[in-house]
mmCIF file of C-alpha atoms in Angstrom:
data_model
loop_
_atom_site.group_PDB
_atom_site.id
_atom_site.type_symbol
_atom_site.label_atom_id
_atom_site.label_comp_id
_atom_site.label_asym_id
_atom_site.label_seq_id
_atom_site.Cartn_x
_atom_site.Cartn_y
_atom_site.Cartn_z
ATOM 1 C CA UNK Y 1 2.739 4.128 -7.455
ATOM 2 C CA UNK Y 2 2.027 4.386 -3.753
ATOM 3 C CA UNK Y 3 -1.688 3.907 -4.316
ATOM 4 C CA UNK Y 4 -1.005 0.905 -6.526
ATOM 5 C CA UNK Y 5 1.006 -0.770 -3.747
ATOM 6 C CA UNK Y 6 -1.717 -0.165 -1.161
ATOM 7 C CA UNK Y 7 -4.396 -1.402 -3.570
ATOM 8 C CA UNK Y 8 -2.530 -4.678 -4.112
ATOM 9 C CA UNK Y 9 -2.329 -5.276 -0.362
ATOM 10 C CA UNK Y 10 -5.979 -4.505 0.401
ATOM 11 C CA UNK Y 11 -7.711 -5.662 -2.776
ATOM 12 C CA UNK Y 12 -5.611 -8.660 -3.855
ATOM 13 C CA UNK Y 13 -3.289 -10.042 -1.193
ATOM 14 C CA UNK Y 14 -5.506 -9.891 1.899
ATOM 15 C CA UNK Y 15 -8.683 -11.188 0.170
ATOM 16 C CA UNK Y 16 -6.640 -14.009 -1.369
ATOM 17 C CA UNK Y 17 -5.171 -14.954 2.004
ATOM 18 C CA UNK Y 18 -8.670 -15.104 3.459
ATOM 19 C CA UNK Y 19 -10.017 -17.259 0.624
ATOM 20 C CA UNK Y 20 -7.025 -19.591 0.377
ATOM 21 C CA UNK Y 21 -5.908 -19.978 3.987
ATOM 22 C CA UNK Y 22 -8.709 -18.635 6.234
ATOM 23 C CA UNK Y 23 -5.946 -16.556 7.845
ATOM 24 C CA UNK Y 24 -4.850 -12.964 7.416
ATOM 25 C CA UNK Y 25 -2.403 -10.389 8.762
ATOM 26 C CA UNK Y 26 -2.987 -7.010 10.336
ATOM 27 C CA UNK Y 27 -2.495 -4.032 8.066
ATOM 28 C CA UNK Y 28 -1.950 -0.560 9.505
ATOM 29 C CA UNK Y 29 -4.851 0.927 7.534
ATOM 30 C CA UNK Y 30 -8.088 -0.523 8.899
ATOM 31 C CA UNK Y 31 -6.390 -2.555 11.608
ATOM 32 C CA UNK Y 32 -8.510 -3.478 14.642
ATOM 33 C CA UNK Y 33 -6.889 -5.268 17.587
ATOM 34 C CA UNK Y 34 -8.250 -6.358 20.943
ATOM 35 C CA UNK Y 35 -6.613 -4.134 23.556
ATOM 36 C CA UNK Y 36 -6.850 -6.645 26.427
ATOM 37 C CA UNK Y 37 -5.046 -9.321 24.390
ATOM 38 C CA UNK Y 38 -2.424 -6.823 23.224
ATOM 39 C CA UNK Y 39 -1.719 -5.661 26.784
ATOM 40 C CA UNK Y 40 -1.671 -9.237 28.066
ATOM 41 C CA UNK Y 41 1.052 -10.128 25.565
ATOM 42 C CA UNK Y 42 3.335 -7.174 26.233
ATOM 43 C CA UNK Y 43 1.968 -4.496 23.913
ATOM 44 C CA UNK Y 44 3.588 -3.391 20.689
ATOM 45 C CA UNK Y 45 7.194 -4.429 20.072
ATOM 46 C CA UNK Y 46 9.360 -1.418 20.915
ATOM 47 C CA UNK Y 47 11.211 -0.132 17.858
ATOM 48 C CA UNK Y 48 9.247 -2.220 15.334
ATOM 49 C CA UNK Y 49 8.941 -0.226 12.094
ATOM 50 C CA UNK Y 50 6.064 -2.436 10.905
ATOM 51 C CA UNK Y 51 4.249 -3.057 14.165
ATOM 52 C CA UNK Y 52 1.254 -4.512 12.306
ATOM 53 C CA UNK Y 53 3.244 -7.353 10.713
ATOM 54 C CA UNK Y 54 5.233 -7.929 13.911
ATOM 55 C CA UNK Y 55 2.045 -8.234 15.971
ATOM 56 C CA UNK Y 56 0.444 -10.435 13.299
ATOM 57 C CA UNK Y 57 3.238 -12.981 13.554
ATOM 58 C CA UNK Y 58 3.016 -12.950 17.335
ATOM 59 C CA UNK Y 59 -0.751 -13.514 17.230
ATOM 60 C CA UNK Y 60 -0.805 -16.354 14.704
ATOM 61 C CA UNK Y 61 2.168 -18.019 16.406
ATOM 62 C CA UNK Y 62 -0.054 -18.203 19.503
ATOM 63 C CA UNK Y 63 -2.605 -20.121 17.430
ATOM 64 C CA UNK Y 64 -5.040 -17.225 16.973
ATOM 65 C CA UNK Y 65 -6.803 -16.365 13.732
ATOM 66 C CA UNK Y 66 -6.886 -12.878 12.234
ATOM 67 C CA UNK Y 67 -10.126 -12.168 10.378
ATOM 68 C CA UNK Y 68 -10.489 -10.067 7.245
ATOM 69 C CA UNK Y 69 -13.671 -8.052 6.704
ATOM 70 C CA UNK Y 70 -13.933 -7.735 2.940
ATOM 71 C CA UNK Y 71 -17.125 -5.649 2.798
ATOM 72 C CA UNK Y 72 -15.678 -2.742 4.799
ATOM 73 C CA UNK Y 73 -14.313 0.228 2.863
ATOM 74 C CA UNK Y 74 -11.557 2.356 4.386
ATOM 75 C CA UNK Y 75 -9.496 5.337 3.268
ATOM 76 C CA UNK Y 76 -5.715 5.041 3.038
ATOM 77 C CA UNK Y 77 -3.024 7.688 2.706
ATOM 78 C CA UNK Y 78 0.170 7.318 0.714
ATOM 79 C CA UNK Y 79 3.262 9.558 0.446
ATOM 80 C CA UNK Y 80 2.915 12.119 -2.336
ATOM 81 C CA UNK Y 81 6.614 12.628 -3.185
ATOM 82 C CA UNK Y 82 8.950 10.000 -4.709
ATOM 83 C CA UNK Y 83 11.528 10.430 -1.938
ATOM 84 C CA UNK Y 84 8.986 9.726 0.774
ATOM 85 C CA UNK Y 85 7.640 6.712 -1.105
ATOM 86 C CA UNK Y 86 11.180 5.324 -1.351
ATOM 87 C CA UNK Y 87 11.731 5.837 2.377
ATOM 88 C CA UNK Y 88 8.384 4.259 3.229
ATOM 89 C CA UNK Y 89 9.020 1.144 1.148
ATOM 90 C CA UNK Y 90 12.552 0.831 2.512
ATOM 91 C CA UNK Y 91 11.165 1.076 6.040
ATOM 92 C CA UNK Y 92 8.445 -1.481 5.308
ATOM 93 C CA UNK Y 93 10.966 -3.942 3.860
ATOM 94 C CA UNK Y 94 13.217 -3.477 6.875
ATOM 95 C CA UNK Y 95 10.350 -3.909 9.334
ATOM 96 C CA UNK Y 96 8.900 -7.004 7.666
ATOM 97 C CA UNK Y 97 12.311 -8.654 7.459
ATOM 98 C CA UNK Y 98 13.042 -7.912 11.124
ATOM 99 C CA UNK Y 99 9.612 -9.256 12.128
ATOM 100 C CA UNK Y 100 10.237 -12.545 10.330
ATOM 101 C CA UNK Y 101 13.744 -12.761 11.756
ATOM 102 C CA UNK Y 102 12.294 -12.361 15.244
ATOM 103 C CA UNK Y 103 9.247 -14.636 14.972
ATOM 104 C CA UNK Y 104 9.545 -16.640 11.752
ATOM 105 C CA UNK Y 105 11.576 -19.525 13.156
ATOM 106 C CA UNK Y 106 9.088 -20.188 15.949
ATOM 107 C CA UNK Y 107 6.186 -19.914 13.515
ATOM 108 C CA UNK Y 108 7.465 -22.137 10.711
ATOM 109 C CA UNK Y 109 9.000 -24.811 12.960
ATOM 110 C CA UNK Y 110 5.946 -25.140 15.193
ATOM 111 C CA UNK Y 111 4.188 -28.511 15.016
ATOM 112 C CA UNK Y 112 0.914 -27.166 16.359
ATOM 113 C CA UNK Y 113 0.307 -24.301 13.941
ATOM 114 C CA UNK Y 114 -1.708 -25.245 10.872
ATOM 115 C CA UNK Y 115 0.095 -25.507 7.554
ATOM 116 C CA UNK Y 116 -2.315 -23.066 5.947
ATOM 117 C CA UNK Y 117 -1.338 -20.455 8.550
ATOM 118 C CA UNK Y 118 2.337 -20.954 7.734
ATOM 119 C CA UNK Y 119 1.453 -20.746 4.056
ATOM 120 C CA UNK Y 120 -0.359 -17.441 4.639
ATOM 121 C CA UNK Y 121 2.714 -15.972 6.347
ATOM 122 C CA UNK Y 122 4.939 -17.168 3.526
ATOM 123 C CA UNK Y 123 2.647 -15.726 0.855
ATOM 124 C CA UNK Y 124 2.552 -12.347 2.555
ATOM 125 C CA UNK Y 125 6.349 -12.136 2.566
ATOM 126 C CA UNK Y 126 6.861 -13.639 -0.893
ATOM 127 C CA UNK Y 127 6.658 -10.232 -2.577
ATOM 128 C CA UNK Y 128 10.002 -9.329 -1.060
ATOM 129 C CA UNK Y 129 11.448 -12.614 -2.310
ATOM 130 C CA UNK Y 130 10.359 -11.674 -5.838
ATOM 131 C CA UNK Y 131 11.832 -8.179 -5.554
ATOM 132 C CA UNK Y 132 15.128 -9.657 -4.348
ATOM 133 C CA UNK Y 133 15.257 -11.963 -7.377
ATOM 134 C CA UNK Y 134 14.482 -9.073 -9.729
ATOM 135 C CA UNK Y 135 17.239 -6.968 -8.184
ATOM 136 C CA UNK Y 136 19.745 -9.801 -8.520
ATOM 137 C CA UNK Y 137 18.713 -10.281 -12.148
ATOM 138 C CA UNK Y 138 19.267 -6.580 -12.869
ATOM 139 C CA UNK Y 139 22.608 -6.426 -11.069
ATOM 140 C CA UNK Y 140 24.062 -9.533 -12.703
ATOM 141 C CA UNK Y 141 22.689 -8.482 -16.094
ATOM 142 C CA UNK Y 142 24.450 -5.115 -15.763
ATOM 143 C CA UNK Y 143 27.693 -6.849 -14.724
ATOM 144 C CA UNK Y 144 27.482 -9.101 -17.792
ATOM 145 C CA UNK Y 145 26.933 -6.035 -19.965
ATOM 146 C CA UNK Y 146 29.969 -4.238 -18.516
ATOM 147 C CA UNK Y 147 32.057 -7.391 -18.888
ATOM 148 C CA UNK Y 148 31.030 -7.635 -22.541
ATOM 149 C CA UNK Y 149 32.095 -4.036 -23.215
ATOM 150 C CA UNK Y 150 35.552 -4.814 -21.823
ATOM 151 C CA UNK Y 151 35.899 -7.960 -23.894
ATOM 152 C CA UNK Y 152 35.385 -10.373 -21.019
ATOM 153 C CA UNK Y 153 33.019 -13.137 -22.068
ATOM 154 C CA UNK Y 154 30.428 -13.810 -19.334
ATOM 155 C CA UNK Y 155 29.466 -17.126 -20.967
ATOM 156 C CA UNK Y 156 33.071 -18.376 -21.210
ATOM 157 C CA UNK Y 157 32.808 -18.516 -24.983
ATOM 158 C CA UNK Y 158 35.467 -17.085 -27.297
ATOM 159 C CA UNK Y 159 32.981 -16.003 -29.956
ATOM 160 C CA UNK Y 160 30.341 -14.136 -27.994
ATOM 161 C CA UNK Y 161 29.940 -11.198 -25.636
ATOM 162 C CA UNK Y 162 27.020 -9.792 -23.700
ATOM 163 C CA UNK Y 163 25.567 -6.787 -25.526
ATOM 164 C CA UNK Y 164 22.863 -4.212 -24.935
ATOM 165 C CA UNK Y 165 20.592 -6.318 -27.135
ATOM 166 C CA UNK Y 166 21.151 -9.322 -24.879
ATOM 167 C CA UNK Y 167 20.300 -7.243 -21.838
ATOM 168 C CA UNK Y 168 17.096 -5.917 -23.421
ATOM 169 C CA UNK Y 169 16.046 -9.420 -24.506
ATOM 170 C CA UNK Y 170 16.771 -10.991 -21.105
ATOM 171 C CA UNK Y 171 14.997 -8.133 -19.351
ATOM 172 C CA UNK Y 172 11.904 -8.607 -21.553
ATOM 173 C CA UNK Y 173 11.822 -12.341 -20.830
ATOM 174 C CA UNK Y 174 12.227 -11.752 -17.102
ATOM 175 C CA UNK Y 175 9.442 -9.161 -17.220
ATOM 176 C CA UNK Y 176 7.058 -11.656 -18.799
ATOM 177 C CA UNK Y 177 7.967 -14.236 -16.160
ATOM 178 C CA UNK Y 178 7.586 -11.820 -13.241
ATOM 179 C CA UNK Y 179 4.787 -9.498 -14.398
ATOM 180 C CA UNK Y 180 2.332 -10.867 -11.845
ATOM 181 C CA UNK Y 181 2.888 -7.870 -9.566
ATOM 182 C CA UNK Y 182 2.058 -5.392 -12.333
ATOM 183 C CA UNK Y 183 -0.973 -7.412 -13.454
ATOM 184 C CA UNK Y 184 -2.176 -7.579 -9.833
ATOM 185 C CA UNK Y 185 -1.681 -3.836 -9.464
ATOM 186 C CA UNK Y 186 -3.713 -3.149 -12.613
ATOM 187 C CA UNK Y 187 -6.495 -5.486 -11.437
ATOM 188 C CA UNK Y 188 -6.560 -3.783 -8.031
ATOM 189 C CA UNK Y 189 -6.737 -0.411 -9.778
ATOM 190 C CA UNK Y 190 -9.871 -1.429 -11.681
ATOM 191 C CA UNK Y 191 -11.392 -2.791 -8.461
ATOM 192 C CA UNK Y 192 -10.896 0.592 -6.813
ATOM 193 C CA UNK Y 193 -12.106 2.690 -9.723
ATOM 194 C CA UNK Y 194 -8.847 3.881 -11.283
ATOM 195 C CA UNK Y 195 -10.145 4.029 -14.842
ATOM 196 C CA UNK Y 196 -8.051 3.661 -17.993
ATOM 197 C CA UNK Y 197 -6.191 6.943 -17.503
ATOM 198 C CA UNK Y 198 -5.240 6.016 -13.947
ATOM 199 C CA UNK Y 199 -4.141 2.552 -15.070
ATOM 200 C CA UNK Y 200 -1.903 4.144 -17.711
ATOM 201 C CA UNK Y 201 -0.240 6.319 -15.068
ATOM 202 C CA UNK Y 202 0.209 3.261 -12.863
ATOM 203 C CA UNK Y 203 1.998 1.336 -15.626
ATOM 204 C CA UNK Y 204 4.313 4.289 -16.364
ATOM 205 C CA UNK Y 205 5.027 4.680 -12.640
ATOM 206 C CA UNK Y 206 5.794 0.965 -12.298
ATOM 207 C CA UNK Y 207 8.518 1.164 -14.952
ATOM 208 C CA UNK Y 208 10.040 4.391 -13.619
ATOM 209 C CA UNK Y 209 9.408 5.130 -9.934
ATOM 210 C CA UNK Y 210 8.805 1.421 -9.304
ATOM 211 C CA UNK Y 211 12.207 0.382 -10.642
ATOM 212 C CA UNK Y 212 14.016 2.910 -8.453
ATOM 213 C CA UNK Y 213 11.857 1.880 -5.501
ATOM 214 C CA UNK Y 214 13.122 -1.718 -5.773
ATOM 215 C CA UNK Y 215 16.644 -0.615 -4.915
ATOM 216 C CA UNK Y 216 15.430 1.097 -1.738
ATOM 217 C CA UNK Y 217 13.516 -2.048 -0.823
ATOM 218 C CA UNK Y 218 16.701 -4.026 -1.370
ATOM 219 C CA UNK Y 219 18.572 -1.640 0.892
ATOM 220 C CA UNK Y 220 15.986 -2.145 3.617
ATOM 221 C CA UNK Y 221 16.268 -5.922 3.336
ATOM 222 C CA UNK Y 222 20.075 -5.806 3.479
ATOM 223 C CA UNK Y 223 20.105 -3.475 6.502
ATOM 224 C CA UNK Y 224 17.635 -5.747 8.306
ATOM 225 C CA UNK Y 225 19.598 -8.913 7.459
ATOM 226 C CA UNK Y 226 22.816 -7.379 8.791
ATOM 227 C CA UNK Y 227 21.139 -6.026 11.926
ATOM 228 C CA UNK Y 228 21.932 -2.429 11.011
ATOM 229 C CA UNK Y 229 19.709 0.349 12.422
ATOM 230 C CA UNK Y 230 17.053 2.031 10.303
ATOM 231 C CA UNK Y 231 15.858 5.573 10.895
ATOM 232 C CA UNK Y 232 12.173 6.370 11.325
ATOM 233 C CA UNK Y 233 10.951 8.928 8.810
ATOM 234 C CA UNK Y 234 7.987 11.303 9.012
ATOM 235 C CA UNK Y 235 6.308 10.896 5.629
ATOM 236 C CA UNK Y 236 4.753 13.749 3.676
ATOM 237 C CA UNK Y 237 1.084 12.805 3.773
ATOM 238 C CA UNK Y 238 -1.957 15.015 4.068
ATOM 239 C CA UNK Y 239 -2.709 13.758 7.586
ATOM 240 C CA UNK Y 240 0.865 14.200 8.769
ATOM 241 C CA UNK Y 241 1.038 17.694 7.305
ATOM 242 C CA UNK Y 242 -2.162 18.645 9.125
ATOM 243 C CA UNK Y 243 -0.895 17.250 12.435
ATOM 244 C CA UNK Y 244 2.468 19.016 12.021
ATOM 245 C CA UNK Y 245 0.815 22.372 11.322
ATOM 246 C CA UNK Y 246 -1.401 22.051 14.401
#
């Protein structure tokens, strides 16, 4: 699941941003910044949990362009336990939301920044919009189901109630309407040599680990929106384990 998320970012989202908008964002894996420009503009934002996205918004708000080198291959690490993946995605959601809260207004209301640059920033953050809508769909669907069990008609009709069958049907329809993320993940898997067996594992993970992960992402977004603090977590990755043992 973690590899699928990283593959989407590097093999689908960033190349698409380059092709469609001629603009990109920094991504922690394979990120190259000019030190003199970074120092001149105050360095990294203290406390930013996604310093790459935060710095990206600062750079493009200044009218600069971030390039994407699509013929360079890099290695990425992902957490190898579900708990660490949940924490990572929660932290990413929190950091991205805080970055847009800090710099989004200046970016989107600017009259000098190109529309395609604003569009690139919107596209990059749109995944969290989709996850929010999916979470709301699941929550309200569950509430309708509970209401139906207790004889309360969610549709204000005397002759009907919301059943498990209704929930399954609505969920299937919503899946078809929002399956772009899974399709993108599968496509990115083939691009990076997953193979059919790996793709099968990715699909199973998306409907198990991925569903649980959405709720942690939602928690990160809520914490960021309310200005609540978020802890920094040391993830269980091979590189981190090696550094910790040394």
